[in-house]
Amino acid sequence: MNVTVSVIKADVGSVGGHTQPSDELLAAVRERVEAERGKLLIDTRVFYCGDDISILMTHDRPLGDEAIHRLAWEAFRAGTDVAQRQGLYGAGQDLLKDAFSGNMRGLGPQVAELRLKERPNESLMILAADKTEPGAFNLPLYLAFADPMYSPGLLLSEDLHAGFRFRIMDVEHTDGDRIIELEAPERLYDIAALLRDTHRYVIASIWSRKYPDEQAAAVSTTRLRQIAGRYVGKDDPVAIVRVQKIFPATEELGPPFAIGAFVAGDTRGSHNLPLLPVPVNTPASTFFCHPMVTALGFSMRDGVLTGPVDLFADPVWEPIRHQIVRKAMEMRRQGFFQPAMLPISELEYGGIVARLRRLDDEFRVVADAS
Ligand code: 13P
Ligand code: MG
Ligand code: MG
């Protein structure tokens, strides 16, 4: 059976700052989508990571389907109404346009979608991050899909021997989406050269090379700044990853996240801190809005979901979290000093740009600078 899996995510308001949605807001979103279970949708789940609500939907519509995207839009609108009534912070933050127009593209919410021919034991991982950007998934996905040090399946399973194809998007390109397709392992160094630059190059999808029609992963690639033309909040990405059999195993995805690689985001979207794996429905941290990621495991049959299993909730993640938090605390000791604060090219808030412009006027050219 062919099934489409859609994850659409937005921040439409949170309690007392950029923390987490209120119970009432969440209930309003859930009520709207759950009314479609058995009608437009086969199945659905609604969960949050920090102040971002993800709507997971399975259905038989094509990718980018208007009815599916409209449903998510309406659910987020209903959530926004509650957020406004309750005076929540950032009510409707990620709904950048007033009206829905065809699909979510350019409207603000993050979208990851994947259409698949269901395996008899279809296994899925849904990733959702807060206080960071889509490139935050670059390193963990690269390691899980291209590096045998992290993904022994590349050596141990015939189905993975041929490697994977990476579709990488240039998200800074203003004149339409620019995509490059590179195959691992042959183009490993080219892939690495792009993915190291998480602000500009983002994994959009990953495909099996042995079974070229089989898509392994889909990542949301929206840059809110490109739409709004100013900072409105971080891009807080979501991703769908198929696991097991012809793809890396669920447990091969874990260790790449245990690195806690430094990513852009956190307070005012203007700093670098390590990406922290946390259980689902965790509020954003008052420790400088530490970037964080949740992972949910599902089984699916005929589009009906079983789960989730909270994949960062088992006891092993506790000491890993301690380590990553220590790394974050070290970085915070140097405050505004780069690379704790992002370089000027990436600073999301306008204030420092205006300050430097003013200072620029005070500079004088002198013959002898001493
Ligand atoms: P969000 O993008 O998660 O709303 O966070 C914005 C922010 O600036 C936090 O300091
Ligand atoms: Mg917010
Ligand atoms: Mg957020």
Coordinates of C-alpha atoms and ligand atoms in Angstrom, one line a residue:
M1 CA 0.0 0.0 0.0
N2 CA 1.2 3.5 -0.8
V3 CA 1.0 5.9 2.1
T4 CA 2.1 9.5 2.5
V5 CA 3.6 10.6 5.8
S6 CA 3.4 14.3 6.5
V7 CA 4.8 16.2 9.5
I8 CA 3.9 19.9 9.6
K9 CA 5.2 22.0 12.4
A10 CA 4.7 25.5 13.7
D11 CA 5.2 27.6 16.8
V12 CA 1.9 29.4 17.3
G13 CA 2.4 30.6 20.9
S14 CA 3.9 29.5 24.2
V15 CA 3.5 30.2 27.9
G16 CA 5.7 32.9 29.6
G17 CA 8.2 33.2 26.8
H18 CA 9.4 30.7 24.1
T19 CA 8.7 27.7 26.3
Q20 CA 5.9 25.3 25.4
P21 CA 2.3 25.6 24.2
S22 CA -0.5 25.7 26.7
D23 CA -2.7 22.6 27.3
E24 CA -5.6 24.5 25.8
L25 CA -3.7 25.5 22.7
L26 CA -2.5 21.9 22.1
A27 CA -6.1 20.6 22.6
A28 CA -7.4 23.0 20.0
V29 CA -4.8 21.8 17.4
R30 CA -5.4 18.2 18.3
E31 CA -9.2 18.5 18.1
R32 CA -9.1 19.9 14.6
V33 CA -6.8 17.2 13.2
E34 CA -8.3 14.3 15.0
A35 CA -11.7 15.1 13.6
E36 CA -10.2 14.0 10.3
R37 CA -9.0 10.6 11.4
G38 CA -10.8 8.0 9.2
K39 CA -11.8 10.7 6.8
L40 CA -9.0 12.8 5.2
L41 CA -6.4 11.1 7.4
I42 CA -5.7 7.5 8.1
D43 CA -3.9 8.4 11.4
T44 CA -2.5 11.3 13.3
R45 CA -0.4 12.3 16.3
V46 CA 0.2 15.8 17.8
F47 CA 3.2 16.4 20.0
Y48 CA 5.6 19.3 20.9
C49 CA 9.2 20.0 21.3
G50 CA 9.7 23.3 23.2
D51 CA 7.3 25.8 21.7
D52 CA 6.9 23.9 18.4
I53 CA 3.9 21.8 17.7
S54 CA 4.3 18.9 15.2
I55 CA 1.3 17.4 13.5
L56 CA 2.1 14.0 12.2
M57 CA -0.4 12.7 9.6
T58 CA -0.7 9.5 7.5
H59 CA -2.9 9.6 4.4
D60 CA -3.3 8.6 0.8
R61 CA -3.0 12.1 -0.8
P62 CA 0.0 13.1 -2.8
L63 CA 2.9 15.2 -1.5
G64 CA 2.1 18.8 -1.0
D65 CA -1.6 18.1 -1.1
E66 CA -3.8 21.2 -0.6
A67 CA -6.4 19.5 1.7
I68 CA -3.7 18.1 4.0
H69 CA -1.8 21.4 4.2
R70 CA -5.1 23.3 4.7
L71 CA -6.0 21.0 7.6
A72 CA -2.7 21.7 9.3
W73 CA -3.1 25.4 8.6
E74 CA -6.6 25.5 10.1
A75 CA -5.4 23.5 13.1
F76 CA -2.6 26.0 13.7
R77 CA -5.1 28.9 13.2
A78 CA -7.3 27.4 15.8
G79 CA -4.3 27.1 18.1
T80 CA -3.4 30.8 17.4
D81 CA -6.9 31.9 18.4
V82 CA -6.4 30.2 21.8
A83 CA -2.9 31.7 22.1
Q84 CA -4.3 35.2 21.5
R85 CA -7.2 34.6 23.9
Q86 CA -4.7 33.5 26.6
G87 CA -2.2 36.2 25.8
L88 CA 0.5 33.6 25.0
Y89 CA 3.9 34.7 23.8
G90 CA 4.4 34.7 20.1
A91 CA 0.8 33.9 19.2
G92 CA 0.8 32.8 15.6
Q93 CA 4.6 33.3 15.4
D94 CA 5.2 30.9 12.5
L95 CA 2.0 31.8 10.5
L96 CA 3.7 34.4 8.4
K97 CA 0.8 35.0 6.0
D98 CA -2.8 36.0 6.7
A99 CA -4.4 33.4 4.4
F100 CA -3.8 29.9 3.2
S101 CA -2.8 29.7 -0.4
G102 CA -2.6 26.2 -1.9
N103 CA 0.0 24.6 0.3
M104 CA 2.3 25.5 3.2
R105 CA 5.2 26.6 0.9
G106 CA 6.2 30.2 1.9
L107 CA 3.6 30.4 4.7
G108 CA 6.0 29.7 7.6
P109 CA 5.3 26.2 9.0
Q110 CA 8.0 23.6 8.5
V111 CA 7.0 20.6 6.3
A112 CA 8.6 17.2 5.9
E113 CA 6.7 14.7 3.7
L114 CA 7.5 11.3 2.2
R115 CA 5.4 9.0 0.1
L116 CA 6.3 5.4 0.5
K117 CA 5.3 1.9 -0.6
E118 CA 4.7 0.5 2.8
R119 CA 6.9 -2.5 3.9
P120 CA 5.1 -5.2 6.0
N121 CA 7.0 -3.9 9.0
E122 CA 7.4 -0.2 8.2
S123 CA 9.4 1.5 10.9
L124 CA 9.7 5.3 11.1
M125 CA 11.5 7.8 13.2
I126 CA 10.2 11.3 13.5
L127 CA 12.7 14.0 14.5
A128 CA 11.6 17.4 15.8
A129 CA 14.0 20.1 17.0
D130 CA 13.5 23.4 18.7
K131 CA 15.8 26.5 19.0
T132 CA 17.9 25.6 16.0
E133 CA 17.8 25.4 12.2
P134 CA 17.3 22.6 9.5
G135 CA 21.1 22.2 9.1
A136 CA 21.2 20.9 12.6
F137 CA 20.3 17.4 11.2
N138 CA 23.2 17.5 8.7
L139 CA 25.8 15.8 10.9
P140 CA 23.7 13.1 12.5
L141 CA 22.1 12.1 9.2
Y142 CA 25.5 12.1 7.4
L143 CA 27.0 9.9 10.1
A144 CA 24.0 7.5 10.1
F145 CA 23.8 7.2 6.4
A146 CA 27.4 7.5 5.2
D147 CA 29.9 6.7 7.9
P148 CA 30.6 3.1 8.9
M149 CA 32.1 4.3 12.2
Y150 CA 28.6 5.2 13.2
S151 CA 26.5 3.0 10.8
P152 CA 28.0 -0.5 10.8
G153 CA 25.0 -1.6 8.6
L154 CA 27.0 -0.1 5.7
L155 CA 29.4 -2.9 6.2
L156 CA 27.2 -5.6 7.6
S157 CA 24.1 -5.5 5.4
E158 CA 24.1 -6.2 1.7
D159 CA 21.1 -3.8 1.3
L160 CA 23.2 -0.9 2.5
H161 CA 26.5 -1.8 0.8
A162 CA 25.8 0.5 -2.2
G163 CA 25.3 3.5 0.1
F164 CA 22.9 6.4 -0.1
R165 CA 22.1 9.4 -2.3
F166 CA 21.9 12.8 -0.6
R167 CA 19.8 15.5 -2.0
I168 CA 21.2 18.7 -0.6
M169 CA 19.5 22.1 -0.8
D170 CA 21.1 25.5 -0.9
V171 CA 18.7 27.4 1.4
E172 CA 20.5 30.8 0.9
H173 CA 19.7 30.8 -2.8
T174 CA 17.1 33.5 -3.3
D175 CA 16.1 32.7 -6.9
G176 CA 14.3 29.4 -6.4
D177 CA 15.4 26.2 -4.6
R178 CA 18.8 25.0 -5.7
I179 CA 19.4 21.3 -5.3
I180 CA 22.4 19.0 -5.8
E181 CA 22.4 15.2 -5.7
L182 CA 25.5 13.4 -4.5
E183 CA 26.1 9.7 -3.9
A184 CA 27.9 8.3 -0.9
P185 CA 30.5 6.9 -0.6
E186 CA 32.0 8.1 -3.9
R187 CA 31.3 11.8 -3.3
L188 CA 31.8 11.7 0.5
Y189 CA 34.2 14.6 0.6
D190 CA 32.0 16.7 -1.5
I191 CA 29.0 15.9 0.7
A192 CA 31.1 16.8 3.8
A193 CA 32.3 20.0 2.3
L194 CA 28.7 21.2 1.8
L195 CA 27.1 19.8 5.0
R196 CA 29.7 21.5 7.3
D197 CA 28.0 24.8 6.4
T198 CA 24.7 24.2 8.2
H199 CA 23.4 27.7 7.5
R200 CA 23.5 27.3 3.8
Y201 CA 23.4 23.7 2.8
V202 CA 20.8 21.4 4.2
I203 CA 20.0 17.7 3.6
A204 CA 16.5 17.8 2.0
S205 CA 16.2 14.0 1.5
I206 CA 18.2 10.7 1.4
W207 CA 17.6 7.8 -1.0
S208 CA 18.6 4.2 -1.2
R209 CA 21.1 3.4 -4.0
K210 CA 20.3 -0.3 -4.2
Y211 CA 16.6 0.4 -4.4
P212 CA 16.5 3.8 -6.1
D213 CA 12.8 4.4 -5.6
E214 CA 13.1 4.0 -1.8
Q215 CA 13.3 7.3 0.0
A216 CA 15.0 7.0 3.4
A217 CA 14.6 10.5 4.8
A218 CA 12.8 13.8 4.3
V219 CA 13.9 17.0 6.1
S220 CA 12.1 20.3 6.3
T221 CA 14.1 23.1 4.7
T222 CA 12.1 26.3 5.2
R223 CA 14.1 29.3 6.3
L224 CA 11.7 31.7 8.0
R225 CA 14.1 34.6 7.5
Q226 CA 13.8 34.1 3.7
I227 CA 10.0 34.4 3.9
A228 CA 9.6 37.2 6.4
G229 CA 12.7 39.1 5.4
R230 CA 13.6 39.5 9.2
Y231 CA 14.0 37.4 12.2
V232 CA 10.7 35.9 13.5
G233 CA 12.0 32.8 15.3
K234 CA 14.3 29.9 14.5
D235 CA 13.5 27.5 11.7
D236 CA 13.1 24.6 14.2
P237 CA 13.1 21.7 11.7
V238 CA 11.3 18.3 11.5
A239 CA 12.3 15.2 9.7
I240 CA 11.0 11.7 8.8
V241 CA 13.5 8.9 8.7
R242 CA 12.6 5.3 7.6
V243 CA 14.7 2.8 9.6
Q244 CA 15.5 -0.9 9.6
K245 CA 16.1 -3.5 6.8
I246 CA 17.2 -1.5 3.8
F247 CA 17.9 1.6 5.9
P248 CA 20.1 2.2 9.0
A249 CA 18.7 0.6 12.2
T250 CA 16.9 2.8 14.8
E251 CA 19.9 2.3 17.2
E252 CA 22.3 3.4 14.5
L253 CA 20.6 6.9 14.5
G254 CA 21.2 7.3 18.2
P255 CA 25.0 7.7 18.6
P256 CA 25.3 10.5 16.0
F257 CA 22.9 12.6 18.2
A258 CA 25.0 11.7 21.3
I259 CA 27.8 13.9 19.9
G260 CA 25.8 17.0 20.8
A261 CA 27.3 18.9 17.9
F262 CA 27.3 22.7 18.1
V263 CA 24.5 24.2 16.1
A264 CA 23.1 27.7 15.6
G265 CA 20.0 28.8 17.5
D266 CA 19.2 29.1 21.2
T267 CA 18.7 32.6 22.7
R268 CA 17.4 35.1 20.2
G269 CA 18.5 32.6 17.5
S270 CA 21.9 34.2 17.6
H271 CA 24.2 31.7 19.3
N272 CA 25.9 28.3 19.1
L273 CA 25.2 25.6 21.6
P274 CA 25.2 21.8 21.3
L275 CA 22.1 19.9 20.1
L276 CA 20.6 18.2 23.1
P277 CA 18.5 15.0 22.7
V278 CA 15.4 15.2 25.0
P279 CA 12.2 13.3 25.6
V280 CA 9.1 14.4 23.7
N281 CA 7.0 17.2 25.1
T282 CA 9.9 18.8 26.9
P283 CA 9.7 22.6 27.5
A284 CA 12.4 24.8 26.1
S285 CA 15.2 25.3 28.6
T286 CA 15.7 28.4 30.7
F287 CA 19.3 27.6 30.3
F288 CA 19.7 30.0 27.3
C289 CA 17.1 28.1 25.2
H290 CA 19.5 25.2 24.7
P291 CA 18.9 23.7 21.2
M292 CA 17.1 20.4 21.5
V293 CA 15.8 17.5 19.5
T294 CA 13.2 14.7 20.1
A295 CA 12.9 11.4 18.3
L296 CA 9.8 9.3 18.2
G297 CA 9.6 5.7 16.9
F298 CA 6.5 4.3 15.1
S299 CA 5.4 1.2 13.4
M300 CA 2.9 1.6 10.6
R301 CA 0.6 -0.9 8.8
D302 CA -2.0 0.3 6.2
G303 CA -1.1 3.8 7.4
V304 CA -2.2 3.1 10.9
L305 CA 0.5 4.1 13.4
T306 CA 1.5 2.1 16.5
G307 CA 3.5 4.1 19.0
P308 CA 5.3 6.4 19.7
V309 CA 8.3 5.0 21.5
D310 CA 10.1 8.0 23.0
L311 CA 13.6 7.3 21.6
F312 CA 15.6 9.7 23.8
A313 CA 13.8 8.7 27.0
D314 CA 15.8 5.5 27.9
P315 CA 18.3 5.7 30.8
V316 CA 21.4 5.9 28.6
W317 CA 20.5 9.4 27.5
E318 CA 20.8 10.8 31.0
P319 CA 24.6 10.7 31.2
I320 CA 24.8 11.8 27.6
R321 CA 22.6 14.8 28.4
H322 CA 24.9 15.6 31.3
Q323 CA 27.9 15.6 29.0
I324 CA 26.2 17.8 26.4
V325 CA 24.9 20.2 29.0
R326 CA 28.5 20.6 30.4
K327 CA 29.7 21.4 26.9
A328 CA 26.9 24.0 26.7
M329 CA 27.9 25.5 30.1
E330 CA 31.5 25.8 28.9
M331 CA 30.5 27.7 25.8
R332 CA 28.2 30.0 27.8
R333 CA 31.1 31.1 29.9
Q334 CA 32.4 33.2 27.0
G335 CA 29.1 35.0 26.6
F336 CA 28.9 37.2 23.5
F337 CA 32.4 36.3 22.3
Q338 CA 32.5 34.3 19.0
P339 CA 31.8 31.5 18.3
A340 CA 29.4 31.6 21.3
M341 CA 27.5 34.3 19.5
L342 CA 27.0 33.8 15.8
P343 CA 29.1 35.7 13.2
I344 CA 27.6 38.9 12.0
S345 CA 26.5 37.3 8.7
E346 CA 24.2 35.0 10.6
L347 CA 22.9 37.3 13.4
E348 CA 19.2 37.2 13.3
Y349 CA 18.4 40.2 15.4
G350 CA 18.9 43.6 13.8
G351 CA 20.2 45.4 16.9
I352 CA 23.9 44.6 16.5
V353 CA 23.8 45.3 12.8
A354 CA 22.5 48.8 13.5
R355 CA 25.1 49.3 16.2
L356 CA 27.9 48.4 13.9
R357 CA 26.6 50.7 11.2
R358 CA 26.7 53.6 13.6
L359 CA 30.2 52.6 14.7
D360 CA 31.2 52.5 11.1
D361 CA 30.6 56.2 10.9
E362 CA 32.9 56.9 13.8
F363 CA 35.9 55.1 12.1
R364 CA 38.6 57.4 10.7
V365 CA 41.1 56.5 8.0
V366 CA 44.6 57.5 9.3
A367 CA 48.0 57.4 7.7
D368 CA 49.7 55.7 10.6
A369 CA 47.2 53.5 12.5
S370 CA 49.4 53.4 15.6
Ligands
13P1 P1 11.6 30.0 18.7 O1 12.1 30.1 17.3 O2 11.7 28.6 19.2 O3 10.3 30.7 18.9 O4 12.7 30.8 19.7 C1 12.9 32.1 19.4 C2 13.9 32.8 20.3 O5 14.4 33.8 19.9 C3 14.3 32.2 21.6 O6 15.2 33.0 22.3
MG2 MG 8.7 30.8 19.9
MG3 MG 10.6 27.0 18.5

